[in-house]
């Protein structure tokens, strides 16, 4: 068996996905592009301030695209990048494991 | 689309798996039971102190079994529980995504 060393990519991935609300926002966007207000409505317990922070982070991480439509009033839509959409299997795998093994009530 | 709320199980799963070294230790144990000294040798940059802490946590989380063989000297072996082995797909999914998309050098 080869020796193992810690790959920072693995740690970085977990630090991104493990951040509160991030996985949930990505799961909402897997369903299709959403406006800020759509996301806010879909995740009622998430404050507008925290949602705005998370969207900025996800944009910086290149997981989310922010598209501005020059309408009046201006329309802003968030969608997953290819890198973001590619997280679908990963999020499903973590969710499936958690549902099978972690015994905490989800309301 | 249904409203989403944060499931604590998902967060708990990420807080377990995202902890430094934990994923790597589990990946070593997926290869079969190991003694403390085997793990220490396989993961050279991990100190004995931190390895001991992680093994205690993994035992408490029921991801790892600690078996004591009453030999002289005493032999202690760590192996994954069913819950721990079931993480294989999840760890592979995170690793595959990280390798594809995160551009940091792994030495």
Tab-separated table of C-alpha atoms in Angstrom:
chain	number	residue	atom	x	y	z
A	1	UNK	CA	0.000	0.000	0.000
A	2	UNK	CA	1.349	3.397	-0.895
A	3	UNK	CA	2.007	6.058	1.668
A	4	UNK	CA	-0.738	8.653	1.940
A	5	UNK	CA	-0.307	12.343	2.224
A	6	UNK	CA	-2.999	14.909	2.689
A	7	UNK	CA	-4.107	16.409	-0.597
A	8	UNK	CA	-5.149	20.026	-0.035
A	9	UNK	CA	-7.746	19.681	-2.811
A	10	UNK	CA	-9.742	17.245	-0.714
A	11	UNK	CA	-9.632	19.553	2.284
A	12	UNK	CA	-10.580	22.566	0.169
A	13	UNK	CA	-13.542	20.663	-1.288
A	14	UNK	CA	-14.804	19.827	2.191
A	15	UNK	CA	-14.319	23.343	3.464
A	16	UNK	CA	-16.453	24.634	0.564
A	17	UNK	CA	-19.210	22.042	0.766
A	18	UNK	CA	-19.269	21.860	4.542
A	19	UNK	CA	-20.065	25.545	4.996
A	20	UNK	CA	-23.530	26.070	6.413
A	21	UNK	CA	-26.241	26.546	3.709
A	22	UNK	CA	-23.857	26.084	0.773
A	23	UNK	CA	-24.949	22.540	-0.056
A	24	UNK	CA	-28.593	23.542	0.204
A	25	UNK	CA	-28.173	26.540	-2.120
A	26	UNK	CA	-26.418	24.339	-4.679
A	27	UNK	CA	-29.188	21.750	-4.404
A	28	UNK	CA	-31.802	24.461	-5.127
A	29	UNK	CA	-29.825	25.613	-8.177
A	30	UNK	CA	-29.510	22.043	-9.509
A	31	UNK	CA	-33.221	22.424	-10.251
A	32	UNK	CA	-32.464	25.341	-12.632
A	33	UNK	CA	-31.503	29.042	-12.572
A	34	UNK	CA	-33.025	31.080	-9.771
A	35	UNK	CA	-33.377	34.707	-8.797
A	36	UNK	CA	-32.265	35.877	-5.362
A	37	UNK	CA	-35.905	36.134	-4.271
A	38	UNK	CA	-36.600	32.560	-5.469
A	39	UNK	CA	-33.739	31.232	-3.367
A	40	UNK	CA	-34.855	33.298	-0.407
A	41	UNK	CA	-38.356	31.835	-0.700
A	42	UNK	CA	-37.116	28.270	-1.160
A	43	UNK	CA	-34.896	28.426	1.933
A	44	UNK	CA	-37.070	30.293	4.427
A	45	UNK	CA	-34.707	30.024	7.401
A	46	UNK	CA	-31.781	31.589	5.568
A	47	UNK	CA	-31.470	35.355	6.076
A	48	UNK	CA	-31.031	37.677	3.077
A	49	UNK	CA	-27.676	38.811	4.495
A	50	UNK	CA	-26.240	35.294	4.743
A	51	UNK	CA	-27.710	34.313	1.353
A	52	UNK	CA	-26.031	37.343	-0.241
A	53	UNK	CA	-22.697	36.400	1.378
A	54	UNK	CA	-22.972	32.782	0.213
A	55	UNK	CA	-23.860	33.792	-3.350
A	56	UNK	CA	-20.799	36.058	-3.492
A	57	UNK	CA	-18.592	33.222	-2.215
A	58	UNK	CA	-20.077	30.727	-4.686
A	59	UNK	CA	-19.499	33.188	-7.512
A	60	UNK	CA	-15.865	33.709	-6.440
A	61	UNK	CA	-15.396	29.938	-6.259
A	62	UNK	CA	-16.745	29.701	-9.824
A	63	UNK	CA	-19.532	27.394	-8.741
A	64	UNK	CA	-22.244	29.908	-9.612
A	65	UNK	CA	-22.784	32.358	-12.493
A	66	UNK	CA	-24.541	35.659	-11.835
A	67	UNK	CA	-26.309	36.926	-14.954
A	68	UNK	CA	-27.680	40.466	-15.096
A	69	UNK	CA	-30.519	41.047	-17.585
A	70	UNK	CA	-30.766	44.747	-18.520
A	71	UNK	CA	-34.495	45.029	-17.965
A	72	UNK	CA	-36.417	47.492	-15.855
A	73	UNK	CA	-36.395	46.548	-13.063
A	74	UNK	CA	-33.061	44.814	-13.563
A	75	UNK	CA	-33.271	41.003	-13.398
A	76	UNK	CA	-30.433	39.054	-11.808
A	77	UNK	CA	-30.310	35.298	-12.126
A	78	UNK	CA	-28.026	32.741	-10.519
A	79	UNK	CA	-27.163	29.458	-12.195
A	80	UNK	CA	-24.627	26.716	-11.601
A	81	UNK	CA	-21.438	26.639	-13.626
A	82	UNK	CA	-20.293	23.301	-15.050
A	83	UNK	CA	-18.091	22.928	-11.959
A	84	UNK	CA	-21.110	23.577	-9.734
A	85	UNK	CA	-23.438	21.179	-11.584
A	86	UNK	CA	-20.755	18.545	-11.332
A	87	UNK	CA	-21.288	18.514	-7.554
A	88	UNK	CA	-24.654	16.773	-7.927
A	89	UNK	CA	-23.328	13.231	-7.403
A	90	UNK	CA	-21.132	14.320	-4.505
A	91	UNK	CA	-23.964	16.051	-2.667
A	92	UNK	CA	-26.231	13.062	-3.257
A	93	UNK	CA	-23.581	10.700	-1.903
A	94	UNK	CA	-23.082	12.721	1.296
A	95	UNK	CA	-26.841	13.150	1.756
A	96	UNK	CA	-27.505	9.429	1.240
A	97	UNK	CA	-24.860	8.460	3.777
A	98	UNK	CA	-26.114	11.034	6.303
A	99	UNK	CA	-29.727	9.899	5.909
A	100	UNK	CA	-28.772	6.283	6.390
A	101	UNK	CA	-26.495	6.670	9.378
A	102	UNK	CA	-26.996	9.904	11.271
A	103	UNK	CA	-29.896	9.770	13.671
A	104	UNK	CA	-31.022	13.357	14.131
A	105	UNK	CA	-34.523	14.573	13.352
A	106	UNK	CA	-34.851	16.742	10.234
A	107	UNK	CA	-37.917	18.944	10.470
B	1	UNK	CA	-40.320	22.797	-6.076
B	2	UNK	CA	-40.591	22.158	-2.368
B	3	UNK	CA	-39.206	24.506	0.207
B	4	UNK	CA	-35.853	23.471	1.557
B	5	UNK	CA	-34.745	23.509	5.121
B	6	UNK	CA	-31.352	22.672	6.442
B	7	UNK	CA	-31.094	19.079	7.548
B	8	UNK	CA	-28.672	18.839	10.478
B	9	UNK	CA	-27.641	15.357	9.309
B	10	UNK	CA	-26.042	16.822	6.196
B	11	UNK	CA	-24.163	19.390	8.247
B	12	UNK	CA	-23.043	16.778	10.751
B	13	UNK	CA	-21.771	14.532	7.939
B	14	UNK	CA	-19.690	17.356	6.519
B	15	UNK	CA	-18.330	18.366	9.903
B	16	UNK	CA	-17.154	14.757	10.409
B	17	UNK	CA	-15.697	14.200	6.964
B	18	UNK	CA	-14.288	17.691	6.594
B	19	UNK	CA	-12.071	17.418	9.651
B	20	UNK	CA	-8.399	17.401	8.753
B	21	UNK	CA	-6.955	13.863	8.308
B	22	UNK	CA	-10.259	12.066	8.924
B	23	UNK	CA	-10.959	11.259	5.274
B	24	UNK	CA	-7.400	10.076	4.803
B	25	UNK	CA	-7.530	7.773	7.842
B	26	UNK	CA	-10.807	6.276	6.605
B	27	UNK	CA	-9.297	5.764	3.149
B	28	UNK	CA	-6.351	3.865	4.686
B	29	UNK	CA	-8.753	1.657	6.657
B	30	UNK	CA	-10.846	0.906	3.548
B	31	UNK	CA	-7.837	-1.180	2.529
B	32	UNK	CA	-8.305	-3.412	5.609
B	33	UNK	CA	-7.738	-3.372	9.399
B	34	UNK	CA	-4.635	-1.558	10.567
B	35	UNK	CA	-2.633	-1.163	13.740
B	36	UNK	CA	-1.836	2.283	15.081
B	37	UNK	CA	1.753	1.937	13.888
B	38	UNK	CA	0.562	0.949	10.375
B	39	UNK	CA	-1.562	4.087	10.135
B	40	UNK	CA	1.271	6.185	11.476
B	41	UNK	CA	3.587	4.786	8.814
B	42	UNK	CA	1.046	5.190	6.007
B	43	UNK	CA	0.383	8.847	6.865
B	44	UNK	CA	3.864	10.166	7.647
B	45	UNK	CA	2.898	13.814	8.156
B	46	UNK	CA	0.287	13.014	10.783
B	47	UNK	CA	1.618	13.220	14.352
B	48	UNK	CA	0.962	10.362	16.803
B	49	UNK	CA	-0.922	12.778	19.070
B	50	UNK	CA	-3.342	13.898	16.351
B	51	UNK	CA	-3.737	10.336	15.046
B	52	UNK	CA	-4.657	9.154	18.562
B	53	UNK	CA	-7.224	11.984	18.871
B	54	UNK	CA	-8.773	11.182	15.488
B	55	UNK	CA	-8.993	7.459	16.245
B	56	UNK	CA	-10.817	8.205	19.511
B	57	UNK	CA	-13.251	10.497	17.667
B	58	UNK	CA	-13.833	7.934	14.918
B	59	UNK	CA	-14.496	5.265	17.542
B	60	UNK	CA	-16.985	7.536	19.350
B	61	UNK	CA	-18.705	8.281	16.032
B	62	UNK	CA	-18.994	4.518	15.470
B	63	UNK	CA	-17.057	4.722	12.230
B	64	UNK	CA	-14.153	2.675	13.558
B	65	UNK	CA	-13.893	-0.444	15.747
B	66	UNK	CA	-10.946	-0.842	18.105
B	67	UNK	CA	-10.152	-4.487	18.756
B	68	UNK	CA	-7.750	-5.498	21.501
B	69	UNK	CA	-6.069	-8.901	21.092
B	70	UNK	CA	-4.873	-10.254	24.451
B	71	UNK	CA	-1.399	-11.156	23.266
B	72	UNK	CA	1.944	-10.197	24.727
B	73	UNK	CA	2.626	-7.471	23.744
B	74	UNK	CA	-1.011	-6.533	23.404
B	75	UNK	CA	-2.162	-6.037	19.804
B	76	UNK	CA	-4.694	-3.316	19.005
B	77	UNK	CA	-6.286	-3.179	15.589
B	78	UNK	CA	-8.547	-0.589	14.026
B	79	UNK	CA	-11.127	-1.477	11.398
B	80	UNK	CA	-14.064	0.303	9.813
B	81	UNK	CA	-17.575	-0.413	11.043
B	82	UNK	CA	-20.328	-0.952	8.448
B	83	UNK	CA	-21.143	2.759	8.794
B	84	UNK	CA	-17.508	3.630	8.147
B	85	UNK	CA	-17.101	1.309	5.147
B	86	UNK	CA	-20.258	2.807	3.705
B	87	UNK	CA	-18.371	6.104	3.289
B	88	UNK	CA	-16.306	4.697	0.435
B	89	UNK	CA	-18.527	6.036	-2.365
B	90	UNK	CA	-18.900	9.412	-0.658
B	91	UNK	CA	-15.162	9.880	-0.214
B	92	UNK	CA	-14.551	8.830	-3.817
B	93	UNK	CA	-17.164	11.314	-5.048
B	94	UNK	CA	-15.611	14.230	-3.133
B	95	UNK	CA	-12.118	13.226	-4.181
B	96	UNK	CA	-13.106	12.903	-7.851
B	97	UNK	CA	-14.753	16.328	-7.860
B	98	UNK	CA	-11.782	17.910	-6.073
B	99	UNK	CA	-9.265	16.343	-8.473
B	100	UNK	CA	-11.239	17.530	-11.474
B	101	UNK	CA	-11.897	21.095	-10.392
B	102	UNK	CA	-9.555	22.322	-7.681
B	103	UNK	CA	-6.237	23.481	-9.020
B	104	UNK	CA	-3.785	23.138	-6.162
B	105	UNK	CA	-0.663	21.028	-6.336
B	106	UNK	CA	-0.724	17.811	-4.311
B	107	UNK	CA	2.781	16.703	-3.475
